[in-house]
Short mmCIF file of C-alpha atoms and ligand atoms in Angstrom, two decimals:
data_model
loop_
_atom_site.label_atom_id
_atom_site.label_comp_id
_atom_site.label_asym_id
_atom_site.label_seq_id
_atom_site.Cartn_x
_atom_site.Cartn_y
_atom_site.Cartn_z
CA UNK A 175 35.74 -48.86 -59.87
CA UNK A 176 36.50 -51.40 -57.10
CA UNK A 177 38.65 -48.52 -55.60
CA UNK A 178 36.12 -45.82 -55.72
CA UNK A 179 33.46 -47.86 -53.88
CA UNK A 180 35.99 -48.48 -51.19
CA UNK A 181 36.64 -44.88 -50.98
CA UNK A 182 33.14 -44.32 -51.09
CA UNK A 183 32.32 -46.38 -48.45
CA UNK A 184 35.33 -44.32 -46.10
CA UNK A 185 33.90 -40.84 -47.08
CA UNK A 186 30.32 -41.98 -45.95
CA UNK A 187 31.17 -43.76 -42.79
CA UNK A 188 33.36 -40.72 -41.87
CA UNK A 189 30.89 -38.51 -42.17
CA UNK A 190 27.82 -40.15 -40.69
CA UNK A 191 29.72 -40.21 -37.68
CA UNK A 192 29.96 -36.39 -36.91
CA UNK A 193 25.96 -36.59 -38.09
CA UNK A 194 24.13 -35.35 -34.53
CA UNK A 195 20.78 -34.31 -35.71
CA UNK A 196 18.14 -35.80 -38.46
CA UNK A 197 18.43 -32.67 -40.88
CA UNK A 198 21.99 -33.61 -41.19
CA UNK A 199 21.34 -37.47 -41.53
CA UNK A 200 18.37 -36.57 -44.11
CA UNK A 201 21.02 -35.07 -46.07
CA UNK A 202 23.03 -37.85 -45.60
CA UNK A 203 20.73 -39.90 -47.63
CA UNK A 204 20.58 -38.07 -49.99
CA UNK A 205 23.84 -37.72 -50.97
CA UNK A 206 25.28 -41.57 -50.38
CA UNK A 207 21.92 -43.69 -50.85
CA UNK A 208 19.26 -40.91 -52.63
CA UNK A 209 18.79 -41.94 -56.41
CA UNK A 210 21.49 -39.27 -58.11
CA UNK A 211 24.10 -40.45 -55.40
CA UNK A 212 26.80 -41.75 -56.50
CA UNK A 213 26.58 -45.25 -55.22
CA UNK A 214 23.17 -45.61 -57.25
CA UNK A 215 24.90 -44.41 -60.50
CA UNK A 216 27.82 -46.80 -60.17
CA UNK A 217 25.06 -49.36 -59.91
CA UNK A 218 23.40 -48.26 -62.65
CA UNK A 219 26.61 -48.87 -64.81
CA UNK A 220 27.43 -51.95 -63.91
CA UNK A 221 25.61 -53.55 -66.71
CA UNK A 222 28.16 -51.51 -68.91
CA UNK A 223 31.51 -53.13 -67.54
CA UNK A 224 32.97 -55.78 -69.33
CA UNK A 225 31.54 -59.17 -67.63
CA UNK A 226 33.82 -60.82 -65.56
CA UNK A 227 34.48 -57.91 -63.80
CA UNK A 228 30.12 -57.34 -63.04
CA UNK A 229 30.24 -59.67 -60.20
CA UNK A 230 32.61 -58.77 -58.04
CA UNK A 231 31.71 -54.63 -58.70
CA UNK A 232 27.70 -56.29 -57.99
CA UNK A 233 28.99 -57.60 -54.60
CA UNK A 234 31.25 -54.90 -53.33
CA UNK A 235 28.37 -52.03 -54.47
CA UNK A 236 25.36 -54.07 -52.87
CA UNK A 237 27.47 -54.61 -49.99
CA UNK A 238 28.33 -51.07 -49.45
CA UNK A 239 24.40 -50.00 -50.01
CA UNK A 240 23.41 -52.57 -47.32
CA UNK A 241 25.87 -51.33 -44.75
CA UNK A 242 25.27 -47.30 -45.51
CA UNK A 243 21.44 -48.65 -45.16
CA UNK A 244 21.92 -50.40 -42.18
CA UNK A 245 24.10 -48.05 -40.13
CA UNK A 246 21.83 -44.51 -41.15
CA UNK A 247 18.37 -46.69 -39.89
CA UNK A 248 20.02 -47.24 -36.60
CA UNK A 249 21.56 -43.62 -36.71
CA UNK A 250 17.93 -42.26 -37.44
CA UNK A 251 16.26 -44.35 -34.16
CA UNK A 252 18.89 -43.32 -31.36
CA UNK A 253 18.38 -39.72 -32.77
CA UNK A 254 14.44 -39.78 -32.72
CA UNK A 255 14.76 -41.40 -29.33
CA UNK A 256 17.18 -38.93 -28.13
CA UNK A 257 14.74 -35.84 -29.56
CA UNK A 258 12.31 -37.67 -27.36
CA UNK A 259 13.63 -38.12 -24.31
CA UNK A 260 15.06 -34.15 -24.70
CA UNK A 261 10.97 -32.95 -25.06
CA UNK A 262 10.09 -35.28 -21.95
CA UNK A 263 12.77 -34.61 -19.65
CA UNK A 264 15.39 -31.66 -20.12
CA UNK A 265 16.14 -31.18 -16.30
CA UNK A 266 18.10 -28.08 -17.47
CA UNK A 267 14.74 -25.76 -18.84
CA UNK A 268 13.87 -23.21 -16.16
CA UNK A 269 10.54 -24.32 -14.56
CA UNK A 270 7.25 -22.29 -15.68
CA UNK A 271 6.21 -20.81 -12.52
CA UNK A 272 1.93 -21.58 -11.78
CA UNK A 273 0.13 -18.19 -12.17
CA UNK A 274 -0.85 -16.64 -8.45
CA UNK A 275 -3.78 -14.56 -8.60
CA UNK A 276 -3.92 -11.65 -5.21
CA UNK A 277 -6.94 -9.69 -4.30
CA UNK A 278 -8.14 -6.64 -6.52
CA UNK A 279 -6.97 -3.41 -5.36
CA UNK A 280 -10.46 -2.28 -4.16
CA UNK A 281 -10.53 -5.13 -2.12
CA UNK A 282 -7.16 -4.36 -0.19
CA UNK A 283 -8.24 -0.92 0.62
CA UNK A 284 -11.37 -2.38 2.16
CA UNK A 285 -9.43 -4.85 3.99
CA UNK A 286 -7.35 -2.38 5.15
CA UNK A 287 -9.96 0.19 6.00
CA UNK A 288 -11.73 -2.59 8.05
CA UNK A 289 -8.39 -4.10 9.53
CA UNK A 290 -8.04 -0.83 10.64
CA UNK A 291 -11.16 0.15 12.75
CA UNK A 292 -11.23 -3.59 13.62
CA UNK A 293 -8.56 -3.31 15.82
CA UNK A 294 -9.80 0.25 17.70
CA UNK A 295 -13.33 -2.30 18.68
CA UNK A 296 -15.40 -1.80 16.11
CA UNK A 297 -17.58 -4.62 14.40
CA UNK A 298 -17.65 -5.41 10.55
CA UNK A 299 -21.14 -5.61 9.54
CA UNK A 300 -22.92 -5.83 6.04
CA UNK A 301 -26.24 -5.11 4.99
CA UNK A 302 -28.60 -5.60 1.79
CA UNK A 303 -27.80 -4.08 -1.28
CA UNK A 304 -31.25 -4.00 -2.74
CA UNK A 305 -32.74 -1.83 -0.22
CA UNK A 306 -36.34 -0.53 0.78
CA UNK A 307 -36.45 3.63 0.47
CA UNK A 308 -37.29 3.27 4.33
CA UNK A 309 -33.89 2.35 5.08
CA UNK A 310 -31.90 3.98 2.57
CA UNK A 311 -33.34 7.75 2.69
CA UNK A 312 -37.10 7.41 5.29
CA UNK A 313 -35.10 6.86 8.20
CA UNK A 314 -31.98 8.79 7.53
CA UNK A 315 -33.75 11.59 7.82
CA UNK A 316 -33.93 12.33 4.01
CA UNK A 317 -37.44 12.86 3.28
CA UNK A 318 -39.76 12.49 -0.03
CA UNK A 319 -38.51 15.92 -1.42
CA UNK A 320 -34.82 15.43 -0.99
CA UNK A 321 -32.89 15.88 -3.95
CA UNK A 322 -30.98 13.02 -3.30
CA UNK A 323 -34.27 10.78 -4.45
CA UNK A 324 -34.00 12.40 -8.02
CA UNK A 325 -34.61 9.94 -10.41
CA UNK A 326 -30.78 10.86 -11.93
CA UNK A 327 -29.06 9.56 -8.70
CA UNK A 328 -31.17 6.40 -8.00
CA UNK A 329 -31.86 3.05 -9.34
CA UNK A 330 -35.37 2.05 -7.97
CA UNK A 331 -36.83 -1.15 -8.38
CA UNK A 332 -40.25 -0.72 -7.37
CA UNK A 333 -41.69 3.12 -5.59
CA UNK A 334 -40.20 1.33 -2.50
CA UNK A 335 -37.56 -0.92 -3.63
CA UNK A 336 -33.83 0.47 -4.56
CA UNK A 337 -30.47 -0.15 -5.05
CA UNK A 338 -29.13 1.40 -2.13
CA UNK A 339 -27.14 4.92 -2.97
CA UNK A 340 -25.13 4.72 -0.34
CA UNK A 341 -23.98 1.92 3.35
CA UNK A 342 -25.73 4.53 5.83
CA UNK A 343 -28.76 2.19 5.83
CA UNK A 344 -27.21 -0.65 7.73
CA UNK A 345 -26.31 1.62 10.55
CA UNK A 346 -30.49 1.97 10.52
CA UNK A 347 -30.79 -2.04 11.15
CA UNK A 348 -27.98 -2.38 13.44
CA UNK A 349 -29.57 0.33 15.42
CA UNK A 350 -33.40 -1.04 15.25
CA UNK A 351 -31.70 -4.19 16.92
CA UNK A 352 -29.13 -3.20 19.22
CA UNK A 353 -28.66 -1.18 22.16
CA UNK A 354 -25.72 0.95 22.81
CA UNK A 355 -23.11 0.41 22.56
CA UNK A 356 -22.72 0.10 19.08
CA UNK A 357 -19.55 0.38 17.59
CA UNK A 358 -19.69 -1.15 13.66
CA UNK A 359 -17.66 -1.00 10.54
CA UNK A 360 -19.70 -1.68 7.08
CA UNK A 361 -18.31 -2.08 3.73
CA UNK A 362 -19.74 -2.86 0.67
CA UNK A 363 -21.74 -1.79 -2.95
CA UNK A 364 -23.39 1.11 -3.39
CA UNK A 365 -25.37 2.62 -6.99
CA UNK A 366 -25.95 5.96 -8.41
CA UNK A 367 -27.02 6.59 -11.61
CA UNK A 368 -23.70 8.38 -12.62
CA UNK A 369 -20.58 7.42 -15.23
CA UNK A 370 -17.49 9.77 -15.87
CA UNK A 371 -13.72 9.22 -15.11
CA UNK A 372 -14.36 9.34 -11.45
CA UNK A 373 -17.79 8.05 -10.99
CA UNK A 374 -19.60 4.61 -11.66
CA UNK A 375 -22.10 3.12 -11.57
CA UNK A 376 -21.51 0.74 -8.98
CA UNK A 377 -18.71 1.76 -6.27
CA UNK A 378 -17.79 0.61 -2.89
CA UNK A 379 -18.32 2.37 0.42
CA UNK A 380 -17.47 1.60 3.78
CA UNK A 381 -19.66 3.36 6.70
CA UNK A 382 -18.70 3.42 10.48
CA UNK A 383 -20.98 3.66 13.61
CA UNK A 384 -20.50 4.48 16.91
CA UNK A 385 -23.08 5.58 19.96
CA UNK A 386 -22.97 5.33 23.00
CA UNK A 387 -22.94 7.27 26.46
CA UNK A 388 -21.00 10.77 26.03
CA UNK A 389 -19.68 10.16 23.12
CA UNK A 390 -18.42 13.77 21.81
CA UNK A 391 -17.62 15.69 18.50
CA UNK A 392 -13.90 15.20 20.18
CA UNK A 393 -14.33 11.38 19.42
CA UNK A 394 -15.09 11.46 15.67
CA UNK A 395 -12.08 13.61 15.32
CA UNK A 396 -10.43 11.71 17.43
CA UNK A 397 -11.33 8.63 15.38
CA UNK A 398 -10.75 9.75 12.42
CA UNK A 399 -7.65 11.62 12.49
CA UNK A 400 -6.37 8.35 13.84
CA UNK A 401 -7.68 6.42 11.65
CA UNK A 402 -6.21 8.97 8.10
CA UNK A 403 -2.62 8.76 10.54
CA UNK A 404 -2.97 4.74 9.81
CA UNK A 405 -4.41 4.54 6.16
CA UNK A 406 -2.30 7.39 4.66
CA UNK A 407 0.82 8.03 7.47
CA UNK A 408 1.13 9.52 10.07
CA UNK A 409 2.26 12.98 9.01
CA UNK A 410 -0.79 13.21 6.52
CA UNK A 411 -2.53 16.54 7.82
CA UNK A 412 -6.19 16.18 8.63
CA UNK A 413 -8.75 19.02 8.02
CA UNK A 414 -12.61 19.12 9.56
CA UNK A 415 -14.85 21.07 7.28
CA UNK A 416 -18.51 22.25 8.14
CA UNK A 417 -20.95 20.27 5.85
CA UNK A 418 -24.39 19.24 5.56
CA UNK A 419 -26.09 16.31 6.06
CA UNK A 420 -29.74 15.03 6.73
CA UNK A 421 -28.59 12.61 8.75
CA UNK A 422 -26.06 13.98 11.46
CA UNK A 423 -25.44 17.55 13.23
CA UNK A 424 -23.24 18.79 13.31
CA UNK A 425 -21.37 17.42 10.06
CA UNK A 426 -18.58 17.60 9.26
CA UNK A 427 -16.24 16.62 5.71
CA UNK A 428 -12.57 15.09 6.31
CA UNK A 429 -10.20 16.34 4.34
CA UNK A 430 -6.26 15.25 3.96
CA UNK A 431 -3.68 17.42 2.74
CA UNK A 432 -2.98 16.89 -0.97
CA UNK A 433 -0.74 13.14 -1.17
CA UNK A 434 0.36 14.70 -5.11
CA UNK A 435 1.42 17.96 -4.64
CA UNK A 436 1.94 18.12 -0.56
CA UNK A 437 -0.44 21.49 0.11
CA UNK A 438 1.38 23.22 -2.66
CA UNK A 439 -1.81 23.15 -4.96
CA UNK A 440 -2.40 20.87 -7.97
CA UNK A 441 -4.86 19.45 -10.81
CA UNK A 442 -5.73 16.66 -8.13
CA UNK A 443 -6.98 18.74 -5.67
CA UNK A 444 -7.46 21.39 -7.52
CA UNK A 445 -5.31 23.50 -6.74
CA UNK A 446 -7.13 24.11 -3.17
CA UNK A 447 -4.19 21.22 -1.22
CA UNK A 448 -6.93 19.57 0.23
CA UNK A 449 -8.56 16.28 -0.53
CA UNK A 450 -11.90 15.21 0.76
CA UNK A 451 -12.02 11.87 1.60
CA UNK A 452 -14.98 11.22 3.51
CA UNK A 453 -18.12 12.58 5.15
CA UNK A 454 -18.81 12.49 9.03
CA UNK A 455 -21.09 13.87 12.03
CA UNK A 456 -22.99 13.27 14.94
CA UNK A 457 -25.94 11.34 14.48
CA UNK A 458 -29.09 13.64 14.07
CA UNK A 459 -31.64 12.34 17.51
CA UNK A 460 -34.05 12.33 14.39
CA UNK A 461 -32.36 9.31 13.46
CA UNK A 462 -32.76 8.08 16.75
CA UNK A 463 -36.59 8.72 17.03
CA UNK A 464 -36.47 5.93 13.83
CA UNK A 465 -34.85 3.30 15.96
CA UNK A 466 -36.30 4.00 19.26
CA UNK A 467 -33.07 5.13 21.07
CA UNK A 468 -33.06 7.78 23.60
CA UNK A 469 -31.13 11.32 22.24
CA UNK A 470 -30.95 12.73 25.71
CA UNK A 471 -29.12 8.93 27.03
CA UNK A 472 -27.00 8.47 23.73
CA UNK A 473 -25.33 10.19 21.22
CA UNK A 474 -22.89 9.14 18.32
CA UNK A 475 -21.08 9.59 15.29
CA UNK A 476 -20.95 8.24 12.29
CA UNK A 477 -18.60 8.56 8.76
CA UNK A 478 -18.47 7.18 5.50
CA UNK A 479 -15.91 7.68 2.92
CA UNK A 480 -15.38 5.96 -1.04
CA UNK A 481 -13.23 3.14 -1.41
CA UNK A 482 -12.57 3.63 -4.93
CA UNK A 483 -11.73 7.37 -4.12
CA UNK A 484 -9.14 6.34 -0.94
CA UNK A 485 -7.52 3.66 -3.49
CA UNK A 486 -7.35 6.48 -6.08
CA UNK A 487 -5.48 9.06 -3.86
CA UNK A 488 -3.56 5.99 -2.81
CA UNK A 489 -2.14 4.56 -5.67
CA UNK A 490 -2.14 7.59 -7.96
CA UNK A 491 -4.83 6.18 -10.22
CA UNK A 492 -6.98 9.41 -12.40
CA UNK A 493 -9.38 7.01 -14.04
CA UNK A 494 -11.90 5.28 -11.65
CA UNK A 495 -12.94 2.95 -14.47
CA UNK A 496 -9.40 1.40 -15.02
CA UNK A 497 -10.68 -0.94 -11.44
CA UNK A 498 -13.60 -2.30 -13.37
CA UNK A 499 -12.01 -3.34 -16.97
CA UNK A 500 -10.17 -6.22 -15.68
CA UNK A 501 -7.23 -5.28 -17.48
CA UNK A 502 -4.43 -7.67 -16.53
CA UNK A 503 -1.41 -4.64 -16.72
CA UNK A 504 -3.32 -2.71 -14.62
CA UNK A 505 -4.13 -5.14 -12.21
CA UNK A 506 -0.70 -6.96 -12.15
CA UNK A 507 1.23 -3.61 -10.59
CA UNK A 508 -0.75 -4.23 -7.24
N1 DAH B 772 -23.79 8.50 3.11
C1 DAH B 772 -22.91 9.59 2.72
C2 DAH B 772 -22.68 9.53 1.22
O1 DAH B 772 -22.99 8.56 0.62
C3 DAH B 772 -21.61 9.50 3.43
C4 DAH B 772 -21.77 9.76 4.88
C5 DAH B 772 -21.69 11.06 5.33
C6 DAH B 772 -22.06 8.75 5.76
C7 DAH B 772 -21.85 11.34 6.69
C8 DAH B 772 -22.20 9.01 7.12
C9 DAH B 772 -22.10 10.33 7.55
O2 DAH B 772 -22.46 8.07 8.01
O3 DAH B 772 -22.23 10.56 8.87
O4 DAH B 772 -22.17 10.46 0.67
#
């Protein structure tokens, strides 16, 4: 007996020392001091051996508990400690880098578009985007009959209070408090009653204004081809279409070769190579007999063009509503 506790005590001591974790020093206990180890059986017995031999068997086997005791508390606190300190400071985890947020890609393109015309003189201005119908369709020439009143393309407030349809009416303020020359840039919201994958409800424009003396048709093209050479390259090719509208004449439609298919003809442009991209002329004088300016001393063009659409062509994006869902794996590729 006295032999076995002595071997006992060399098996347990040998093997607490390779212990390195507390699953292993749980199990430990168990097996030397948990009440079917062996050391608690021998225990048990004692009251079995013959009695002059109890008290030294007593001693050696309460000795031996004490010790295994002793030595797996003081195990258990360096290894708590040490799980401790690991969770507080392990210098050798890879950082977790702070989230960075960057502007939405509607926003670049406006930044860009602005940046742009910014740097050839012209003037970022903004305007209201609850509107009165004078300034939004009266005196842009589009009168009470237009079609572009229709109930299905505008939000009205009140009989004279809308959400504007479109940024033409700031060039309309500007103009009623400026003299030439005038030379402005103006982004921001505009609302039509409309929802499919390339319309919405809301959607951002950006108009451009310039008048001044002899300023020519040769000048918007000018402008503009410039200005498509910057936002899309500079071997985009540029396109000047006859159009209508109530507000400028001549007009004129900018379109820029296909940026999917090159010309060749695709679903994008369907299948004509040609994008539109934004709508220009020379102010109408019946815009100028609004704002008091003088057709046969000035004249001017003007332009306005779709954010949403430029970012679109830009990025390869089919679904105009995939900018408004504020989905983070969209967002994150820009
Ligand atoms: N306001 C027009 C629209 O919303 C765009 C536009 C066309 C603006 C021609 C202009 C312009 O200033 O000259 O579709």
């Amino acid at each position: 007996m006295k032999e076995r506790i002595k071997e006992l005590e060399k098996e347990a001591i040998e093997s607490l020392r390779k212990i390195t974790d507390l699953k292993d020093l749980e199990e430990f206990r168990i097996k030397y001091l948990g009440k079917k180890s062996e050391l608690t059986s021998i225990m048990k017995s004692i009251g079995k051996l013959p009695p002059q031999e109890r008290p030294e068997i007593g001693k050696l086997a309460n000795q031996l508990r004490e010790r295994l005791k002793r030595e797996y508390e003081e195990l258990k606190e360096r290894l708590e400690k040490k799980g401790k300190e690991k969770r507080f400071i392990d210098i050798t985890l890879p950082g977790r880098a702070p989230l960075r947020g960057h502007f939405h890609p509607i926003t670049t393109i406006i930044n860009e578009v602005c940046e742009i015309f910014s740097k050839m003189g012209f003037r970022i201005v903004t305007g209201p985007e609850i509107e009165l119908d004078y300034y939004n369709f009266e005196a842009l020439n589009i009168p009470k009959d237009h079609p572009a009143r229709d109930m299905q393309d505008t939000f009205y407030i009140t009989e004279n209070l809308l959400l504007r349809t479109h940024t033409s009416p700031i060039q309309v303020r500007v103009m009623e408090v400026e003299r030439p020359p005038v030379a402005i840039i103006c982004p921001g919201k505009v609302y039509r009653r409309d929802s499919d994958v390339s319309h919405t409800p809301m959607f951002h424009q950006v108009e451009g204004l310039l008048v001044d003396k002899d300023v020519s048709f040769g000048d918007l093209k000018g402008i503009l081809t410039l200005f498509v050479h910057k936002m899309f390259g500079k071997d985009t090719k540029v396109r000047f279409r006859p159009s209508f509208f109530p507000f400028t004449e001549p007009s004129a439609e900018v379109d820029i070769e296909c940026v999917i298919c090159k010309g060749k003809g695709c679903r994008t442009c369907s299948f004509t190579g040609w994008l539109e991209i934004l709508g220009s002329g020379m102010v109408d004088p019946e815009v100028y007999k609004f704002v008091g300016y003088d057709p046969e001393l000035y004249s001017g063009f003007a332009f306005g063009m779709g954010i949403e659409r430029i970012a679109m062509l830009k990025y390869g994006i089919e679904d105009i509503q995939l900018f408004y869902r504020n989905e983070m794996r969209f967002l994150r590729q820009f």
